mmCIF file of C-alpha atoms in Angstrom:
data_model
loop_
_atom_site.group_PDB
_atom_site.id
_atom_site.type_symbol
_atom_site.label_atom_id
_atom_site.label_comp_id
_atom_site.label_asym_id
_atom_site.label_seq_id
_atom_site.Cartn_x
_atom_site.Cartn_y
_atom_site.Cartn_z
ATOM 1 C CA MET G 1 78.348 106.343 96.283
ATOM 2 C CA LEU G 2 77.091 109.863 97.420
ATOM 3 C CA ALA G 3 77.229 110.776 101.078
ATOM 4 C CA PRO G 4 73.596 110.626 101.625
ATOM 5 C CA THR G 5 72.862 107.318 100.144
ATOM 6 C CA ALA G 6 75.972 105.690 101.969
ATOM 7 C CA LEU G 7 74.804 107.177 105.136
ATOM 8 C CA GLU G 8 71.680 105.518 104.635
ATOM 9 C CA HIS G 9 73.396 102.201 103.709
ATOM 10 C CA GLU G 10 75.537 102.576 107.009
ATOM 11 C CA GLU G 11 72.395 103.338 109.096
ATOM 12 C CA ALA G 12 70.828 100.282 107.555
ATOM 13 C CA ARG G 13 73.479 97.728 108.288
ATOM 14 C CA ARG G 14 73.774 99.398 112.253
ATOM 15 C CA ILE G 15 69.885 98.740 112.496
ATOM 16 C CA LYS G 16 70.551 94.636 111.293
ATOM 17 C CA GLN G 17 73.498 94.528 113.685
ATOM 18 C CA GLU G 18 71.504 95.685 116.488
ATOM 19 C CA GLU G 19 68.346 93.127 115.649
ATOM 20 C CA MET G 20 71.143 90.244 115.712
ATOM 21 C CA ILE G 21 72.399 91.701 119.421
ATOM 22 C CA HIS G 22 69.026 91.581 120.474
ATOM 23 C CA GLU G 23 68.664 88.067 118.801
ATOM 24 C CA CYS G 24 71.522 86.171 120.170
ATOM 25 C CA ASN G 25 72.779 85.540 123.549
ATOM 26 C CA LEU G 26 75.836 87.090 124.202
ATOM 27 C CA TRP G 27 76.722 84.740 127.049
ATOM 28 C CA GLU G 28 76.444 81.476 124.580
ATOM 29 C CA ASP G 29 78.375 82.745 122.101
ATOM 30 C CA PRO G 30 81.045 85.156 123.212
ATOM 31 C CA ALA G 31 83.404 85.224 120.212
ATOM 32 C CA LYS G 32 80.013 85.941 117.927
ATOM 33 C CA SER G 33 79.031 88.248 120.025
ATOM 34 C CA ASN G 34 82.246 90.288 120.195
ATOM 35 C CA GLU G 35 82.291 90.265 116.375
ATOM 36 C CA ILE G 36 78.928 91.885 115.996
ATOM 37 C CA LEU G 37 79.921 94.566 118.385
ATOM 38 C CA ILE G 38 83.042 95.107 116.969
ATOM 39 C CA LYS G 39 81.529 95.500 113.480
ATOM 40 C CA LEU G 40 78.588 97.662 115.067
ATOM 41 C CA ALA G 41 81.484 99.996 116.611
ATOM 42 C CA GLY G 42 82.630 100.305 112.948
ATOM 43 C CA SER G 43 79.568 101.136 111.576
ATOM 44 C CA ALA G 44 78.900 103.809 114.153
ATOM 45 C CA LYS G 45 82.300 105.444 113.177
ATOM 46 C CA ALA G 46 81.602 105.070 109.469
ATOM 47 C CA ILE G 47 78.109 107.148 110.229
ATOM 48 C CA ASP G 48 79.836 109.715 112.407
ATOM 49 C CA ALA G 49 82.311 109.987 109.560
ATOM 50 C CA LEU G 50 79.573 110.179 107.090
ATOM 51 C CA LYS G 51 77.350 112.687 108.769
ATOM 52 C CA ASP G 52 80.397 115.057 109.017
ATOM 53 C CA LEU G 53 80.999 114.015 105.336
ATOM 54 C CA LYS G 54 77.548 115.829 104.439
ATOM 55 C CA TYR G 55 77.855 118.420 106.742
ATOM 56 C CA LYS G 56 80.677 119.553 104.845
ATOM 57 C CA ALA G 57 79.398 119.327 101.776
ATOM 58 C CA GLU G 58 76.819 121.258 102.476
ATOM 59 C CA GLU G 59 78.832 123.949 104.004
ATOM 60 C CA ALA G 60 80.750 123.739 100.451
ATOM 61 C CA LYS G 61 77.731 124.380 98.399
ATOM 62 C CA LEU G 62 76.387 127.326 100.698
ATOM 63 C CA ILE G 63 79.542 128.960 100.284
ATOM 64 C CA SER G 64 79.880 128.427 96.454
ATOM 65 C CA GLN G 65 76.407 129.462 96.020
ATOM 66 C CA LEU G 66 77.805 132.922 98.223
ATOM 67 C CA VAL G 67 80.717 133.327 95.527
ATOM 68 C CA GLU G 68 77.939 133.196 92.642
ATOM 69 C CA MET G 69 76.201 136.329 94.638
ATOM 70 C CA GLU G 70 79.416 137.963 95.029
ATOM 71 C CA ALA G 71 79.033 137.844 99.008
ATOM 72 C CA ILE G 72 81.878 136.334 99.930
ATOM 73 C CA ASN G 73 85.282 137.292 101.860
ATOM 74 C CA TYR G 74 88.889 135.400 101.815
ATOM 75 C CA GLN G 75 88.188 133.794 104.625
ATOM 76 C CA LEU G 76 85.465 131.876 103.622
ATOM 77 C CA PHE G 77 86.869 131.039 100.398
ATOM 78 C CA LYS G 78 89.379 129.585 102.203
ATOM 79 C CA GLN G 79 86.833 127.818 104.478
ATOM 80 C CA ALA G 80 84.974 126.442 101.282
ATOM 81 C CA TYR G 81 88.486 125.019 100.259
ATOM 82 C CA THR G 82 89.345 123.232 103.119
ATOM 83 C CA ALA G 83 85.676 121.664 103.509
ATOM 84 C CA SER G 84 85.693 120.672 99.820
ATOM 85 C CA LEU G 85 88.942 118.796 100.436
ATOM 86 C CA ASP G 86 87.911 117.401 103.773
ATOM 87 C CA VAL G 87 84.742 116.123 101.598
ATOM 88 C CA ARG G 88 87.112 114.722 99.197
ATOM 89 C CA LYS G 89 88.897 112.944 101.758
ATOM 90 C CA LEU G 90 86.144 111.256 103.806
ATOM 91 C CA LEU G 91 84.488 110.282 100.424
ATOM 92 C CA ASP G 92 87.323 108.670 99.327
ATOM 93 C CA GLN G 93 88.246 106.736 102.521
ATOM 94 C CA TYR G 94 84.557 105.594 102.709
ATOM 95 C CA GLU G 95 84.913 104.367 98.913
ATOM 96 C CA MET G 96 88.227 102.413 99.361
ATOM 97 C CA SER G 97 86.431 100.439 102.249
ATOM 98 C CA ARG G 98 83.684 99.286 100.295
ATOM 99 C CA LEU G 99 86.088 97.815 97.657
ATOM 100 C CA LEU G 100 87.803 95.165 100.474
ATOM 101 C CA LYS G 101 85.893 92.043 99.373
ATOM 102 C CA GLY G 102 88.560 89.388 100.635
ATOM 103 C CA PRO G 103 87.627 86.934 103.098
ATOM 104 C CA TYR G 104 90.233 88.691 105.658
ATOM 105 C CA ASP G 105 89.937 92.449 104.634
ATOM 106 C CA LYS G 106 87.722 93.100 107.262
ATOM 107 C CA GLN G 107 89.714 92.155 109.967
ATOM 108 C CA GLY G 108 92.376 94.119 111.928
ATOM 109 C CA ALA G 109 96.102 93.950 110.831
ATOM 110 C CA CYS G 110 99.070 92.650 112.495
ATOM 111 C CA VAL G 111 102.188 94.652 110.849
ATOM 112 C CA VAL G 112 105.864 93.396 111.708
ATOM 113 C CA ILE G 113 108.948 95.221 110.506
ATOM 114 C CA ARG G 114 112.020 93.565 110.224
ATOM 115 C CA ALA G 115 115.946 94.019 109.211
ATOM 116 C CA GLY G 116 116.392 94.198 105.770
ATOM 117 C CA SER G 117 120.269 94.126 106.524
ATOM 118 C CA LYS G 118 122.560 95.074 109.539
ATOM 119 C CA GLY G 119 123.661 98.483 110.190
ATOM 120 C CA LEU G 120 122.280 101.709 112.042
ATOM 121 C CA ASN G 121 121.297 103.214 108.732
ATOM 122 C CA HIS G 122 118.632 100.097 108.320
ATOM 123 C CA GLU G 123 117.660 100.541 111.951
ATOM 124 C CA ILE G 124 116.571 104.061 111.750
ATOM 125 C CA TRP G 125 115.161 103.330 108.487
ATOM 126 C CA LYS G 126 112.872 100.976 109.963
ATOM 127 C CA GLU G 127 112.185 103.408 112.651
ATOM 128 C CA GLU G 128 110.851 105.847 110.282
ATOM 129 C CA LEU G 129 108.863 103.150 108.649
ATOM 130 C CA LEU G 130 107.210 102.243 112.011
ATOM 131 C CA ASN G 131 106.069 106.218 112.593
ATOM 132 C CA MET G 132 105.088 106.147 109.261
ATOM 133 C CA TYR G 133 102.244 103.477 109.850
ATOM 134 C CA VAL G 134 101.650 104.738 113.242
ATOM 135 C CA LYS G 135 100.709 108.310 112.233
ATOM 136 C CA TRP G 136 98.776 106.714 109.049
ATOM 137 C CA ALA G 137 96.181 104.990 111.584
ATOM 138 C CA GLU G 138 95.854 108.299 113.525
ATOM 139 C CA LYS G 139 94.975 110.826 110.739
ATOM 140 C CA LEU G 140 92.244 107.765 110.572
ATOM 141 C CA GLY G 141 91.544 108.466 114.006
ATOM 142 C CA TYR G 142 92.784 105.267 115.289
ATOM 143 C CA LYS G 143 95.582 104.144 117.299
ATOM 144 C CA GLY G 144 98.514 101.324 116.373
ATOM 145 C CA ARG G 145 99.572 99.568 119.411
ATOM 146 C CA LEU G 146 103.260 98.809 119.611
ATOM 147 C CA VAL G 147 103.220 95.204 120.863
ATOM 148 C CA GLU G 148 106.984 94.425 120.569
ATOM 149 C CA LYS G 149 110.086 96.093 120.152
ATOM 150 C CA HIS G 150 113.631 94.713 119.869
ATOM 151 C CA THR G 151 116.586 97.129 120.285
ATOM 152 C CA SER G 152 120.143 96.543 118.694
ATOM 153 C CA MET G 153 123.640 97.644 120.703
ATOM 154 C CA HIS G 154 123.193 100.929 119.011
ATOM 155 C CA GLY G 155 119.960 101.462 120.278
ATOM 156 C CA GLY G 156 118.391 101.296 117.200
ATOM 157 C CA ILE G 157 115.364 98.986 116.203
ATOM 158 C CA GLU G 158 115.965 95.473 115.025
ATOM 159 C CA SER G 159 112.084 94.334 114.924
ATOM 160 C CA ALA G 160 109.152 95.782 115.948
ATOM 161 C CA THR G 161 105.336 94.529 116.094
ATOM 162 C CA ILE G 162 102.415 97.089 115.608
ATOM 163 C CA GLU G 163 98.747 95.651 115.964
ATOM 164 C CA PHE G 164 95.603 97.612 114.295
ATOM 165 C CA GLU G 165 92.733 96.566 116.246
ATOM 166 C CA PHE G 166 90.086 98.370 114.008
ATOM 167 C CA GLU G 167 87.999 97.370 110.944
ATOM 168 C CA CYS G 168 89.732 96.856 107.434
ATOM 169 C CA ALA G 169 93.056 97.623 109.028
ATOM 170 C CA TYR G 170 94.535 94.355 107.046
ATOM 171 C CA GLY G 171 92.312 95.087 104.087
ATOM 172 C CA TYR G 172 93.922 98.522 104.182
ATOM 173 C CA LEU G 173 97.627 97.323 104.784
ATOM 174 C CA SER G 174 98.230 93.875 103.115
ATOM 175 C CA GLY G 175 99.659 95.634 99.963
ATOM 176 C CA GLU G 176 102.433 96.993 102.278
ATOM 177 C CA ARG G 177 103.795 93.539 102.554
ATOM 178 C CA GLY G 178 107.422 93.308 100.937
ATOM 179 C CA ILE G 179 110.646 95.143 100.889
ATOM 180 C CA HIS G 180 110.982 98.900 101.167
ATOM 181 C CA HIS G 181 114.381 100.524 99.904
ATOM 182 C CA LYS G 182 115.292 103.615 100.878
ATOM 183 C CA ILE G 183 117.856 105.161 98.323
ATOM 184 C CA ASN G 184 120.008 108.097 98.669
ATOM 185 C CA SER G 185 122.957 109.590 96.939
ATOM 186 C CA GLN G 186 125.372 112.009 98.712
ATOM 187 C CA ASN G 187 126.722 114.870 96.722
ATOM 188 C CA GLY G 188 125.436 113.614 93.282
ATOM 189 C CA SER G 189 127.611 110.561 93.704
ATOM 190 C CA VAL G 190 126.533 107.591 91.076
ATOM 191 C CA HIS G 191 126.943 105.197 94.349
ATOM 192 C CA HIS G 192 123.999 105.190 95.833
ATOM 193 C CA GLU G 193 123.432 104.216 99.645
ATOM 194 C CA VAL G 194 120.341 101.888 100.078
ATOM 195 C CA THR G 195 118.705 101.100 103.396
ATOM 196 C CA THR G 196 116.317 98.189 103.569
ATOM 197 C CA ALA G 197 113.397 97.159 105.547
ATOM 198 C CA CYS G 198 111.082 93.914 105.016
ATOM 199 C CA VAL G 199 107.455 94.489 106.053
ATOM 200 C CA ASP G 200 105.214 91.282 106.894
ATOM 201 C CA VAL G 201 101.328 91.950 107.375
ATOM 202 C CA VAL G 202 98.652 89.413 108.789
ATOM 203 C CA PRO G 203 95.231 89.599 109.789
ATOM 204 C CA LEU G 204 94.455 90.193 113.502
ATOM 205 C CA PHE G 205 91.075 88.647 113.723
ATOM 206 C CA LEU G 206 88.481 90.741 115.824
ATOM 207 C CA GLY G 207 87.186 88.400 117.905
ATOM 208 C CA THR G 208 86.285 85.725 115.681
ATOM 209 C CA GLY G 209 88.271 82.256 116.442
ATOM 210 C CA PHE G 210 89.457 79.648 114.383
ATOM 211 C CA ASP G 211 88.071 76.630 112.908
ATOM 212 C CA PHE G 212 91.462 74.614 112.752
ATOM 213 C CA GLN G 213 93.719 73.402 115.116
ATOM 214 C CA ILE G 214 97.823 72.545 114.376
ATOM 215 C CA ASP G 215 99.137 69.403 115.838
ATOM 216 C CA ASP G 216 102.204 69.941 118.014
ATOM 217 C CA GLU G 217 104.341 67.419 116.066
ATOM 218 C CA GLU G 218 103.637 69.796 113.251
ATOM 219 C CA LEU G 219 105.636 72.625 115.248
ATOM 220 C CA ILE G 220 109.199 73.028 116.056
ATOM 221 C CA VAL G 221 108.823 75.713 119.282
ATOM 222 C CA SER G 222 112.159 77.587 119.820
ATOM 223 C CA CYS G 223 113.382 80.743 121.301
ATOM 224 C CA SER G 224 114.782 83.788 118.696
ATOM 225 C CA PRO G 225 118.640 83.667 118.579
ATOM 226 C CA SER G 226 118.780 87.490 117.715
ATOM 227 C CA LEU G 227 116.817 88.134 120.927
ATOM 228 C CA LEU G 228 119.208 86.412 123.041
ATOM 229 C CA ARG G 229 121.610 89.428 122.137
ATOM 230 C CA ASP G 230 119.132 92.000 123.455
ATOM 231 C CA ARG G 231 119.761 92.423 127.231
ATOM 232 C CA LYS G 232 116.867 94.255 128.020
ATOM 233 C CA SER G 233 114.410 91.473 126.272
ATOM 234 C CA ARG G 234 112.947 88.655 128.360
ATOM 235 C CA THR G 235 114.241 85.862 126.225
ATOM 236 C CA GLU G 236 112.398 83.171 128.714
ATOM 237 C CA LEU G 237 108.941 84.445 127.180
ATOM 238 C CA THR G 238 109.565 84.803 123.735
ATOM 239 C CA VAL G 239 108.210 81.927 121.903
ATOM 240 C CA CYS G 240 109.212 81.297 117.907
ATOM 241 C CA LEU G 241 107.143 78.871 116.102
ATOM 242 C CA GLN G 242 108.118 77.126 112.815
ATOM 243 C CA HIS G 243 105.416 75.051 110.734
ATOM 244 C CA ILE G 244 107.060 72.044 109.614
ATOM 245 C CA PRO G 245 105.105 71.195 106.519
ATOM 246 C CA THR G 246 105.071 75.026 105.127
ATOM 247 C CA GLY G 247 108.245 76.136 106.672
ATOM 248 C CA ILE G 248 106.587 79.495 107.823
ATOM 249 C CA SER G 249 108.082 81.083 110.777
ATOM 250 C CA VAL G 250 106.141 83.684 113.496
ATOM 251 C CA GLN G 251 107.217 84.520 116.860
ATOM 252 C CA SER G 252 105.788 86.481 119.839
ATOM 253 C CA SER G 253 107.658 88.314 122.606
ATOM 254 C CA GLY G 254 105.214 91.145 123.811
ATOM 255 C CA GLU G 255 103.039 89.426 126.148
ATOM 256 C CA ARG G 256 104.141 88.776 130.262
ATOM 257 C CA SER G 257 103.804 85.261 130.194
ATOM 258 C CA HIS G 258 105.470 82.457 128.052
ATOM 259 C CA PHE G 259 101.800 80.565 127.696
ATOM 260 C CA ALA G 260 100.130 84.142 126.465
ATOM 261 C CA ASN G 261 102.870 84.466 124.091
ATOM 262 C CA LYS G 262 102.571 81.051 122.731
ATOM 263 C CA VAL G 263 98.882 81.377 122.049
ATOM 264 C CA LYS G 264 99.438 84.684 120.259
ATOM 265 C CA ALA G 265 102.317 83.168 118.009
ATOM 266 C CA HIS G 266 99.466 80.271 117.638
ATOM 267 C CA ASN G 267 97.284 82.634 116.299
ATOM 268 C CA ARG G 268 99.551 84.362 113.915
ATOM 269 C CA LEU G 269 100.501 81.479 112.762
ATOM 270 C CA LYS G 270 97.115 80.381 111.798
ATOM 271 C CA ALA G 271 96.680 84.015 110.080
ATOM 272 C CA LYS G 272 99.627 83.534 107.828
ATOM 273 C CA LEU G 273 98.659 80.216 106.833
ATOM 274 C CA LEU G 274 94.993 81.310 106.263
ATOM 275 C CA VAL G 275 96.144 83.854 104.079
ATOM 276 C CA ILE G 276 98.377 81.536 101.939
ATOM 277 C CA ALA G 277 95.737 79.115 101.684
ATOM 278 C CA GLU G 278 93.279 81.527 100.428
ATOM 279 C CA GLU G 279 96.377 83.041 98.147
ATOM 280 C CA GLN G 280 96.665 79.248 96.574
ATOM 281 C CA LYS G 281 92.782 78.771 96.306
ATOM 282 C CA VAL G 282 93.004 75.670 98.632
ATOM 283 C CA CYS G 283 90.083 74.405 100.647
ATOM 284 C CA ASP G 284 92.050 74.304 103.910
ATOM 285 C CA VAL G 285 95.643 74.571 105.567
ATOM 286 C CA SER G 286 96.311 71.310 105.241
ATOM 287 C CA SER G 287 96.190 71.695 101.127
ATOM 288 C CA ILE G 288 98.986 74.123 101.168
ATOM 289 C CA ARG G 289 101.487 73.577 98.300
ATOM 290 C CA ARG G 290 104.660 74.278 100.032
ATOM 291 C CA ALA G 291 106.963 74.516 96.815
ATOM 292 C CA ASP G 292 104.226 77.139 95.551
ATOM 293 C CA ILE G 293 104.189 79.341 98.528
ATOM 294 C CA VAL G 294 105.211 82.898 97.545
ATOM 295 C CA ASP G 295 106.841 84.732 99.645
ATOM 296 C CA GLU G 296 105.542 88.282 99.137
ATOM 297 C CA TRP G 297 107.160 90.102 101.892
ATOM 298 C CA GLN G 298 110.260 89.145 100.356
ATOM 299 C CA LYS G 299 109.523 91.143 97.141
ATOM 300 C CA GLU G 300 110.602 94.703 96.629
ATOM 301 C CA THR G 301 107.211 96.991 97.155
ATOM 302 C CA ARG G 302 108.506 100.379 97.148
ATOM 303 C CA ARG G 303 111.424 102.580 96.738
ATOM 304 C CA TYR G 304 111.689 105.716 98.843
ATOM 305 C CA VAL G 305 114.317 108.228 97.324
ATOM 306 C CA SER G 306 115.842 111.135 99.296
ATOM 307 C CA GLN G 307 118.538 112.197 97.272
ATOM 308 C CA PRO G 308 119.250 113.884 94.854
ATOM 309 C CA TYR G 309 115.562 114.129 94.442
ATOM 310 C CA LYS G 310 112.340 113.513 96.267
ATOM 311 C CA LEU G 311 110.524 110.504 95.139
ATOM 312 C CA VAL G 312 108.240 107.672 96.103
ATOM 313 C CA GLN G 313 108.129 104.771 93.798
ATOM 314 C CA ASP G 314 105.450 102.278 94.032
ATOM 315 C CA VAL G 315 107.012 98.944 92.224
ATOM 316 C CA ARG G 316 103.392 97.033 92.115
ATOM 317 C CA THR G 317 101.363 99.962 90.834
ATOM 318 C CA GLY G 318 103.697 101.996 88.805
ATOM 319 C CA ILE G 319 102.375 105.019 90.806
ATOM 320 C CA GLU G 320 105.234 107.833 91.899
ATOM 321 C CA LEU G 321 104.670 110.702 94.060
ATOM 322 C CA PRO G 322 107.216 113.296 94.316
ATOM 323 C CA ASP G 323 106.371 114.395 98.650
ATOM 324 C CA LEU G 324 108.469 111.983 100.664
ATOM 325 C CA ASN G 325 108.298 113.740 103.917
ATOM 326 C CA SER G 326 104.302 113.565 103.451
ATOM 327 C CA ILE G 327 104.416 109.915 102.384
ATOM 328 C CA LEU G 328 106.777 109.571 105.846
ATOM 329 C CA ASP G 329 103.928 111.525 107.772
ATOM 330 C CA GLY G 330 101.441 108.501 107.021
ATOM 331 C CA ASN G 331 99.826 110.079 104.129
ATOM 332 C CA ILE G 332 100.105 106.459 102.109
ATOM 333 C CA ASN G 333 96.172 106.527 101.257
ATOM 334 C CA THR G 334 96.741 107.346 97.803
ATOM 335 C CA LEU G 335 99.191 104.166 97.565
ATOM 336 C CA ILE G 336 97.224 101.927 100.002
ATOM 337 C CA GLY G 337 94.233 103.170 97.305
ATOM 338 C CA ALA G 338 96.136 102.145 93.900
ATOM 339 C CA HIS G 339 96.787 98.667 95.683
ATOM 340 C CA ILE G 340 93.080 98.049 96.588
ATOM 341 C CA ASN G 341 91.846 98.897 92.986
ATOM 342 C CA ILE G 342 94.510 96.675 91.698
ATOM 343 C CA ARG G 343 93.047 93.767 93.874
ATOM 344 C CA HIS G 344 89.299 94.480 93.073
ATOM 345 C CA THR G 345 90.090 94.589 89.070
ATOM 346 C CA GLU G 346 91.784 91.083 89.105
#
């Protein structure tokens, strides 16, 4: 989709959302109103990005015309090249967002990074992944909110939870679920040092309530044993929930009260169950077949090779990228786009 056409589409969508705000009573249905306002903010951001894209495209076109007239210097040529890269980047991002058709793709995302194995190197690797996702969001103009971080006796990360409260975050990041391996072979040795981290991603619903409840009889409520070893954590506030019918477990410890953590844990559990129900193509959560639950976040997703050469291998899409440092610096849109394209063609 060309920038002017995309801009017209987004402006029409914003007008429609503004009409919906005028038609509904903001006080009578706060959840629906909040959902509309979030979508309106998303449209406004998309419009700003597309206007910037249109400007950069016109700038690049003008400079290319100057090239044909041989009325250009090196600085202008460099400016045109940078503008063309920006145009491609913005257009790719917009096109990628248009492919997000899943029922929860437009929601925010809750990313949980946990230990694959014990040890300082594994904890350092989780810190690198945490920074990778935070930097990725920053490059899009957003911020990730670190809501939970549990440290080991070494000072490294045992687990961390980040919330991305912007539209389409779940659609972008859902393909990140799984085991992320970092592989290092020192001095040409045939023995590889492998560090692991497990990444889980669930939708973070932006202003939309859940239309189902989970009976207390279906839940086991407890405190995480691992947190009891963390002297700095307020373990009395931590809530761990296990859903008996499915065996799915979640926890929350980042809020300031036990009640708030219980609410957040319930919401995470509901979000996870909704995703499983959608994957199994059943009509509601009560119809989930426990035996058929595929724990995607326990499957290998990606390999990051740091020695003897630098390479990132995406297991599910088959993509290989040579610039490990760039990936860890948050430039993961190529990998994200590949996962979205696969889902779109399935």
